[in-house]
Coordinates of C-alpha atoms in Angstrom, one line a residue:
Chain A
M1 CA 16.4 69.4 67.7
A2 CA 17.7 66.3 70.0
H3 CA 21.0 65.9 72.0
P4 CA 23.2 63.3 70.5
A5 CA 24.1 62.4 73.9
S6 CA 20.9 61.8 75.1
G7 CA 20.2 59.1 72.4
S8 CA 23.6 57.3 72.9
K9 CA 22.3 57.0 76.6
R10 CA 18.9 55.6 75.9
A11 CA 20.5 53.0 73.7
W12 CA 22.9 51.8 76.4
L13 CA 19.9 51.7 78.8
I14 CA 17.9 49.7 76.5
A15 CA 21.0 47.3 75.9
V16 CA 21.7 46.9 79.9
G17 CA 17.9 46.3 80.4
V18 CA 17.3 43.7 77.7
V19 CA 20.5 41.9 79.3
V20 CA 19.2 42.1 82.7
F21 CA 16.0 40.9 81.6
T22 CA 17.3 38.1 79.7
A23 CA 19.3 37.0 82.8
V24 CA 16.5 37.2 85.3
A25 CA 14.0 35.6 83.0
F26 CA 16.1 32.5 81.4
L27 CA 19.0 31.7 83.5
P28 CA 18.3 28.6 85.5
D29 CA 19.6 29.8 88.6
W30 CA 17.4 33.2 88.6
Q31 CA 14.4 31.1 87.4
Q32 CA 14.4 29.1 90.7
R33 CA 14.6 32.3 93.0
P34 CA 11.8 34.5 93.2
V35 CA 11.2 36.6 90.5
P36 CA 10.2 40.2 91.1
V37 CA 6.6 40.9 90.4
V38 CA 7.6 43.5 87.9
V39 CA 9.8 40.9 85.6
R40 CA 7.4 38.2 85.6
P41 CA 4.6 39.8 83.2
L42 CA 7.5 41.0 80.9
A43 CA 9.2 37.5 80.8
T44 CA 5.9 36.5 79.9
A45 CA 5.2 38.8 77.2
Y46 CA 8.8 38.0 75.7
G47 CA 8.3 34.4 75.9
F48 CA 5.0 34.9 74.0
A49 CA 6.9 37.1 71.2
S50 CA 9.6 34.6 71.3
Q51 CA 7.5 31.8 70.5
T52 CA 5.7 34.0 67.9
V53 CA 8.6 35.0 66.3
A54 CA 10.0 31.3 66.5
S55 CA 6.9 30.2 65.1
A56 CA 7.2 32.5 62.2
V57 CA 10.9 31.5 61.5
G58 CA 10.0 28.1 61.4
W59 CA 7.0 28.5 59.1
V60 CA 9.4 30.4 56.8
R61 CA 11.9 28.1 57.2
D62 CA 9.9 25.1 56.6
T63 CA 8.2 26.7 53.6
W64 CA 11.8 27.6 51.9
S65 CA 12.4 23.8 52.7
H66 CA 9.6 22.8 50.9
Y67 CA 10.1 25.4 48.2
V68 CA 13.6 24.0 47.7
A69 CA 12.6 20.2 47.9
A70 CA 9.7 21.4 45.1
S71 CA 12.8 22.7 43.2
R72 CA 14.6 19.5 43.7
L73 CA 11.6 17.4 42.8
Y74 CA 11.3 19.2 39.5
D75 CA 14.8 18.9 38.7
A76 CA 14.3 15.0 39.6
N77 CA 11.0 15.1 37.6
A78 CA 12.9 16.3 34.5
L79 CA 15.6 13.8 34.9
L80 CA 13.1 10.9 35.4
Q81 CA 10.8 12.4 32.5
A82 CA 14.2 12.0 30.3
D83 CA 14.6 8.4 31.5
V84 CA 11.3 7.7 31.0
D85 CA 11.6 9.1 27.2
R86 CA 14.6 6.7 26.9
L87 CA 12.9 3.9 28.3
A88 CA 10.3 4.4 25.9
S89 CA 12.4 4.6 22.9
E90 CA 14.3 1.4 24.1
R91 CA 11.1 -0.2 24.6
N92 CA 9.8 0.7 21.0
A93 CA 13.1 -0.7 19.6
L94 CA 12.9 -3.9 21.4
L95 CA 9.3 -4.2 20.7
E96 CA 10.2 -3.9 16.9
V97 CA 13.0 -6.2 17.0
A98 CA 10.7 -8.9 18.9
E99 CA 8.1 -8.2 16.1
E100 CA 10.8 -8.9 13.4
N101 CA 11.8 -12.2 15.6
R102 CA 8.5 -13.1 15.7
R103 CA 8.1 -12.8 11.7
L104 CA 11.1 -14.4 11.0
T105 CA 10.6 -17.0 13.3
A106 CA 7.2 -17.8 11.9
L107 CA 8.7 -17.6 8.4
L108 CA 11.4 -20.2 9.8
D109 CA 9.0 -22.5 11.3
F110 CA 6.7 -22.2 8.4
R111 CA 9.3 -23.3 6.0
A112 CA 10.2 -25.9 8.4
A113 CA 6.7 -27.3 8.5
L114 CA 6.6 -27.9 4.7
P115 CA 7.2 -31.1 3.1
A116 CA 8.4 -29.4 0.1
S117 CA 11.2 -27.0 -0.3
S118 CA 10.6 -23.4 -1.4
H119 CA 12.5 -20.3 -2.5
G120 CA 11.9 -17.0 -1.8
A121 CA 11.2 -14.4 -4.8
R122 CA 10.3 -10.8 -5.2
V123 CA 7.0 -9.4 -6.6
I124 CA 8.2 -6.9 -9.2
G125 CA 5.1 -6.1 -11.2
R126 CA 1.0 -6.9 -11.9
D127 CA -0.6 -7.8 -14.8
P128 CA 0.1 -5.7 -17.4
S129 CA -3.5 -6.3 -19.1
R130 CA -5.5 -5.0 -16.2
W131 CA -8.0 -8.0 -17.0
Y132 CA -6.3 -10.9 -15.2
Q133 CA -5.1 -11.0 -11.6
S134 CA -1.7 -11.9 -11.7
V135 CA 1.7 -10.8 -10.6
T136 CA 5.2 -11.0 -12.0
I137 CA 8.1 -12.4 -9.8
D138 CA 11.8 -12.2 -10.3
R139 CA 12.3 -15.9 -10.8
G140 CA 12.7 -17.3 -13.6
S141 CA 14.3 -20.5 -15.4
H142 CA 17.2 -19.4 -14.7
D143 CA 16.4 -20.2 -11.2
A144 CA 14.8 -23.5 -12.1
A145 CA 11.3 -22.2 -11.9
V146 CA 8.6 -23.9 -14.0
T147 CA 5.0 -24.0 -14.7
D148 CA 2.7 -24.9 -12.1
M149 CA 4.6 -24.3 -9.2
G150 CA 2.9 -22.9 -6.2
V151 CA 3.3 -19.4 -4.8
A152 CA 2.4 -18.6 -1.3
V153 CA 2.9 -16.5 1.9
P154 CA 3.2 -17.4 5.5
R155 CA -0.5 -16.2 5.6
G156 CA -1.7 -18.4 2.6
V157 CA -1.8 -19.5 -0.9
V158 CA -1.1 -16.9 -3.4
G159 CA -1.3 -18.7 -6.7
T160 CA 0.5 -20.7 -9.3
V161 CA 3.0 -20.0 -11.8
V162 CA 1.7 -20.0 -15.2
K163 CA 4.4 -18.4 -17.7
V164 CA 8.1 -18.9 -17.1
F165 CA 10.5 -16.7 -18.7
P166 CA 14.6 -16.6 -18.1
S167 CA 14.6 -14.3 -15.2
V168 CA 10.8 -13.5 -14.7
S169 CA 7.3 -15.8 -14.1
V170 CA 4.0 -14.9 -14.2
V171 CA 2.0 -15.9 -11.3
L172 CA -1.7 -16.5 -11.6
L173 CA -3.6 -15.5 -8.5
I174 CA -6.0 -17.8 -6.9
T175 CA -9.0 -15.1 -7.2
D176 CA -8.2 -15.2 -11.1
R177 CA -11.4 -17.1 -12.6
Q178 CA -8.6 -19.3 -14.2
S179 CA -7.5 -20.8 -11.0
A180 CA -8.6 -23.6 -9.7
V181 CA -7.0 -25.4 -6.6
P182 CA -7.9 -28.6 -5.0
A183 CA -8.9 -27.7 -1.3
I184 CA -10.2 -29.5 2.0
V185 CA -12.5 -28.0 4.9
Q186 CA -10.0 -27.9 7.9
R187 CA -12.9 -28.8 10.3
T188 CA -15.1 -31.7 8.2
R189 CA -12.3 -32.7 5.8
E190 CA -14.5 -32.6 2.9
Q191 CA -12.6 -31.8 -0.1
G192 CA -13.6 -29.5 -3.0
I193 CA -12.0 -26.8 -5.7
I194 CA -11.2 -23.6 -4.7
E195 CA -11.9 -21.3 -7.9
G196 CA -11.6 -17.6 -8.6
T197 CA -14.5 -15.5 -9.7
M198 CA -15.2 -12.3 -11.7
A199 CA -15.2 -10.4 -8.6
G200 CA -12.0 -11.3 -7.5
R201 CA -13.2 -13.7 -4.5
L202 CA -13.0 -17.3 -4.1
R203 CA -15.7 -20.0 -4.4
L204 CA -15.2 -23.4 -3.1
K205 CA -17.1 -25.7 -5.5
Y206 CA -18.3 -29.6 -5.8
L207 CA -18.6 -30.1 -2.0
P208 CA -21.2 -32.7 -1.2
P209 CA -24.6 -31.7 -1.0
S210 CA -25.0 -32.9 2.7
S211 CA -21.9 -30.9 3.8
E212 CA -21.9 -29.3 6.9
I213 CA -19.5 -26.6 6.2
R214 CA -20.4 -23.0 7.6
E215 CA -19.2 -19.7 7.9
G216 CA -16.0 -19.4 9.7
D217 CA -14.5 -22.6 8.3
V218 CA -10.9 -22.6 7.4
I219 CA -9.9 -24.2 4.1
L220 CA -6.6 -25.6 3.1
T221 CA -5.0 -27.1 0.5
S222 CA -5.4 -30.8 -0.1
G223 CA -2.2 -31.7 -1.4
L224 CA -3.8 -33.3 -4.4
T225 CA -1.6 -31.7 -6.8
A226 CA 2.0 -31.2 -7.1
S227 CA 1.8 -27.6 -7.0
F228 CA 0.9 -27.0 -3.3
P229 CA 1.8 -29.2 -0.3
K230 CA -1.4 -30.3 2.0
G231 CA -2.2 -28.0 4.8
L232 CA -1.6 -24.5 3.4
M233 CA -4.0 -21.7 4.3
V234 CA -6.4 -20.7 1.6
G235 CA -9.1 -18.6 3.3
T236 CA -11.7 -18.5 5.6
V237 CA -15.6 -19.3 4.7
T238 CA -18.0 -16.2 4.6
R239 CA -21.2 -17.2 3.3
V240 CA -22.9 -20.7 2.6
D241 CA -25.5 -20.9 0.1
R242 CA -27.6 -24.0 0.0
A243 CA -30.3 -23.3 -3.0
E244 CA -32.7 -26.0 -3.1
G245 CA -32.0 -28.3 -6.1
A246 CA -28.3 -27.4 -6.3
L247 CA -25.8 -29.8 -7.0
Y248 CA -23.5 -28.4 -4.0
P249 CA -23.5 -25.7 -1.8
E250 CA -22.2 -22.3 -2.8
V251 CA -19.5 -21.2 -0.4
E252 CA -17.8 -18.2 -0.6
V253 CA -14.3 -17.8 0.9
V254 CA -12.2 -14.8 1.7
P255 CA -8.3 -15.5 1.0
S256 CA -6.2 -15.3 3.7
A257 CA -3.2 -14.1 2.0
A258 CA -3.3 -10.4 1.3
L259 CA -3.1 -10.5 -2.4
A260 CA -3.3 -6.7 -3.1
A261 CA -0.3 -6.1 -1.0
L262 CA 2.2 -8.8 -2.0
E263 CA 5.8 -8.0 -1.8
E264 CA 7.7 -11.3 -1.1
V265 CA 6.2 -14.8 -1.9
L266 CA 7.6 -18.3 -1.4
V267 CA 7.6 -20.4 -4.8
Y268 CA 7.4 -24.2 -4.0
E269 CA 9.2 -27.0 -6.0
L270 CA 6.8 -29.2 -7.6
A271 CA 6.0 -32.2 -5.3
P272 CA 7.6 -35.5 -7.1
A273 CA 5.2 -37.7 -8.7
S274 CA 3.8 -40.5 -6.7
Chain B
M1 CA 21.6 15.8 -41.0
W2 CA 18.9 17.0 -43.2
E3 CA 18.6 21.1 -43.8
G4 CA 15.9 23.0 -45.6
G5 CA 12.4 22.6 -45.6
H6 CA 11.9 18.9 -46.5
G7 CA 14.7 17.9 -44.6
E8 CA 13.4 19.7 -41.6
R9 CA 10.2 17.7 -42.0
L10 CA 11.6 14.4 -42.1
D11 CA 13.7 15.3 -39.2
T12 CA 10.3 16.0 -37.2
R13 CA 9.1 12.5 -38.8
L14 CA 12.4 11.0 -37.3
G15 CA 11.6 12.5 -33.9
S16 CA 8.0 11.6 -34.0
R17 CA 8.7 8.0 -35.0
I18 CA 11.3 7.9 -31.8
V19 CA 8.3 9.0 -29.6
W20 CA 5.7 6.4 -30.6
A21 CA 8.2 3.7 -30.8
T22 CA 9.1 4.8 -27.2
A23 CA 5.5 4.9 -26.1
L24 CA 4.9 1.3 -27.5
I25 CA 7.9 -0.3 -25.9
V26 CA 7.6 1.4 -22.6
A27 CA 3.7 0.9 -22.2
L28 CA 3.7 -2.4 -20.5
P29 CA 6.6 -2.1 -18.3
V30 CA 4.7 1.6 -17.1
Q31 CA 1.4 -0.5 -16.9
A32 CA 2.8 -3.4 -15.0
S33 CA 4.7 -1.3 -12.3
L34 CA 3.1 2.1 -12.0
A35 CA -0.5 1.3 -12.5
P36 CA -1.1 -0.3 -8.8
I37 CA 0.4 3.1 -7.7
V38 CA -2.8 5.0 -9.6
S39 CA -5.1 2.7 -9.2
I40 CA -8.4 3.6 -7.7
G41 CA -9.7 0.8 -6.1
N42 CA -9.7 -2.3 -8.4
T43 CA -9.1 0.0 -11.4
A44 CA -6.2 1.3 -13.2
P45 CA -5.7 2.9 -16.3
D46 CA -5.0 0.6 -19.4
I47 CA -1.9 2.2 -20.7
P48 CA -1.0 0.2 -23.5
L49 CA -4.6 0.3 -25.1
L50 CA -4.4 4.1 -24.7
V51 CA -1.0 4.5 -26.5
V52 CA -2.2 1.9 -29.3
L53 CA -5.5 3.9 -29.6
F54 CA -3.7 7.2 -30.0
F55 CA -1.4 5.9 -32.2
A56 CA -3.8 4.9 -34.4
F57 CA -5.5 8.3 -34.5
Y58 CA -2.1 9.7 -35.8
H59 CA -1.2 6.8 -38.4
G60 CA -2.6 4.8 -41.2
P61 CA -4.3 1.5 -40.9
M62 CA -1.4 -0.5 -41.5
A63 CA 1.1 0.9 -39.2
S64 CA -1.7 0.6 -36.7
A65 CA -2.2 -2.6 -37.2
V66 CA 1.6 -3.4 -36.9
A67 CA 1.8 -1.4 -33.5
G68 CA -1.3 -3.1 -32.2
A69 CA 0.0 -6.7 -33.3
A70 CA 3.3 -5.8 -31.2
V71 CA 1.7 -4.4 -27.9
G72 CA -0.8 -7.2 -28.4
T73 CA 1.9 -10.1 -28.6
A74 CA 3.7 -8.6 -25.9
L75 CA 0.7 -8.5 -23.5
D76 CA -0.1 -12.1 -24.3
L77 CA 3.3 -13.0 -23.8
F78 CA 3.4 -11.2 -20.3
A79 CA -0.5 -11.5 -19.3
A80 CA -1.7 -14.4 -17.2
G81 CA -4.0 -15.5 -20.3
Q82 CA -4.0 -18.1 -22.4
G83 CA -3.9 -17.9 -26.0
P84 CA -3.3 -14.9 -28.6
F85 CA -6.6 -12.6 -27.4
Y86 CA -4.6 -9.3 -27.4
L87 CA -2.7 -10.2 -30.5
A88 CA -6.2 -10.8 -32.2
A89 CA -7.7 -7.8 -30.6
Y90 CA -5.5 -5.0 -30.5
P91 CA -4.8 -5.0 -34.2
A92 CA -8.4 -5.2 -35.3
L93 CA -9.0 -2.6 -32.7
A94 CA -6.0 -0.1 -34.0
V95 CA -7.2 -0.7 -37.8
L96 CA -10.7 0.4 -36.8
V97 CA -9.8 3.5 -34.9
S98 CA -7.3 4.5 -37.8
A99 CA -10.3 4.3 -40.0
I100 CA -12.4 6.4 -37.5
G101 CA -9.5 8.8 -37.3
R102 CA -9.1 8.9 -41.3
V103 CA -12.9 9.4 -41.7
T104 CA -13.3 12.0 -39.2
A105 CA -10.1 13.9 -40.8
T106 CA -9.6 15.5 -37.4
V107 CA -9.9 14.1 -34.0
R108 CA -12.4 15.8 -31.6
A109 CA -12.9 15.5 -27.8
L110 CA -15.9 13.6 -28.4
T111 CA -14.2 11.3 -31.0
V112 CA -11.6 10.5 -28.5
G113 CA -13.8 9.9 -25.6
A114 CA -16.2 7.6 -27.7
V115 CA -13.4 5.5 -29.4
V116 CA -11.5 5.0 -26.0
A117 CA -14.4 4.2 -24.2
L118 CA -15.7 1.8 -26.6
G119 CA -12.4 0.1 -27.0
S120 CA -12.0 -0.4 -23.4
L121 CA -15.4 -1.7 -23.1
A122 CA -14.6 -4.0 -26.2
I123 CA -11.3 -5.2 -24.8
G124 CA -13.2 -6.1 -21.4
V125 CA -16.0 -7.9 -22.8
G126 CA -13.9 -9.9 -25.2
H127 CA -11.6 -10.7 -22.3
M128 CA -14.7 -12.1 -20.5
V129 CA -15.9 -14.0 -23.6
W130 CA -12.5 -15.6 -23.9
G131 CA -12.1 -16.7 -20.6
P132 CA -13.9 -19.6 -18.7
P133 CA -17.6 -19.2 -19.0
V134 CA -19.5 -17.1 -16.3
E135 CA -21.9 -19.3 -14.2
H136 CA -23.7 -16.6 -12.3
A137 CA -25.8 -14.0 -13.7
D138 CA -25.5 -11.8 -10.7
E139 CA -21.6 -11.8 -10.7
L140 CA -21.4 -10.8 -14.3
L141 CA -23.9 -8.1 -13.5
A142 CA -21.5 -7.1 -10.7
W143 CA -18.4 -7.2 -12.8
F144 CA -20.0 -5.2 -15.6
T145 CA -21.1 -2.2 -13.5
A146 CA -18.0 -2.5 -10.8
K147 CA -15.2 -3.3 -13.2
L148 CA -16.1 -3.0 -16.8
A149 CA -17.8 0.3 -16.4
S150 CA -15.4 1.8 -14.2
Q151 CA -12.5 0.5 -16.1
A152 CA -13.8 2.5 -19.2
L153 CA -14.8 5.4 -17.2
Y154 CA -10.8 5.6 -16.1
D155 CA -9.8 5.2 -19.8
T156 CA -11.8 7.6 -20.9
A157 CA -11.0 10.3 -18.4
L158 CA -7.2 9.8 -19.0
A159 CA -7.8 10.0 -22.8
W160 CA -9.3 13.3 -22.5
T161 CA -6.6 14.3 -20.3
L162 CA -4.2 13.4 -22.9
Y163 CA -6.3 15.3 -25.4
V164 CA -6.3 18.4 -23.7
G165 CA -2.6 18.1 -23.2
W166 CA -1.4 17.2 -26.7
V167 CA -4.2 16.2 -29.2
W168 CA -5.9 19.5 -29.2
R169 CA -3.0 21.7 -30.1
H170 CA -1.6 18.5 -32.5
P171 CA -4.6 17.1 -34.3
P172 CA -3.5 14.4 -36.5
P173 CA -3.1 15.4 -40.1
R174 CA -5.6 15.3 -43.0
D175 CA -3.8 13.2 -45.1
G176 CA -4.9 10.4 -47.1
L177 CA -4.4 6.7 -46.0
G178 CA -1.4 6.2 -48.2
E179 CA 0.5 9.4 -46.8
R180 CA -0.7 8.7 -43.3
D181 CA 1.2 5.3 -43.3
E182 CA 4.2 7.7 -43.3
F183 CA 5.6 5.5 -40.0
F184 CA 6.9 3.0 -42.5
S185 CA 7.4 4.9 -45.5
A186 CA 10.0 7.9 -44.4
R187 CA 13.4 7.4 -46.4
R188 CA 15.2 6.3 -43.2
L189 CA 12.9 3.1 -42.9
Q190 CA 12.4 2.4 -46.7
G191 CA 15.4 -0.1 -46.8
L192 CA 14.0 -2.1 -43.9
I193 CA 10.3 -2.1 -44.5
R194 CA 9.8 -2.5 -48.2

């Protein structure tokens, strides 16, 4: 069993030794004096140990700093991500407003470009017979609607009013085989008649045999009837068939207006008789 | 208010007349507004035609002719066609179907399918003939296969659905011609019709 006094003396001796060693090794005045041969190796060992510890402490401190910085980065990243989400939401809202603005501007420009005045109408039904291609709109004789009025959307011609009731009207679509609208080829300026087919498409007839019409040509209204002003888009040529001996080339046209998804249309007042 | 056996039968008749009249009246608005929703491609059920044909199954020629004329007139008014095509076609078809129903005494699934398919085809062909002449044979052929056949198939399928849902459990009565015109001969309407 160890005596308690011997432990206490040893501690004191160690403490005094450390103080003396530190004073000998690091005090400037003492370093400039000749160091005893015994003290120098100890000082070297201590210095090495100190550097090692300092390096370790520095490493821990750096690691901790990086960890703390990473934690802050994580928080900052979360905040930035929230900002990104908010900005993306705002961007979508702005894009929606821009798109609405573009549509309204197009509609206003479209209406402003028309020589004939027009009125908006809503499509409220399809043909009840299933065999004609027509729609019913919510404008009738109470709204000054009359037969032969032209109906269109900004993308193109829709059809012609064929029946008028007090509050509704029936519009025959241009794709119905009873429909015929005077038209002109935008590029060649050749005139013909756009008729509907049994397949629900369009056919441009009565072009001159020497017509240079080709696929991709744009067909417009010619303005030769009171129903439509000149220059309304009708469709695009998709096929030209020049059969030998035929009186005129067979020209198939795809309507530019989405006739299967009509919701709102413009009804044109009849142009005054010239 | 009727009471007893005969009165109860009259009450049922009145309810039946109200149901049929409602079906005839709403057929067109339903067709105009709901058909695009249930359409498959370019084909939607011909609800007015189905209502007239099923009415003819359950009623005599006179009542069927009147019902067909009423629906046909409404169709001619609100469809985009010119002339009284449906006013001529629907009563004729209804009278024919009513006679078929009387001859066959009770309607079977095959009868329903055949009558509705033929009725749909007849209306389609009649519409094609009634309209402007067709200039291209290939276009006509395409119309027959893509539009007419699919329309007849859709109508027939819907008719069979109605048969399974209603006609099979409530077959038309085996009455004679005069009795089956009771749509107009019931007491409450006697004063108005005769």
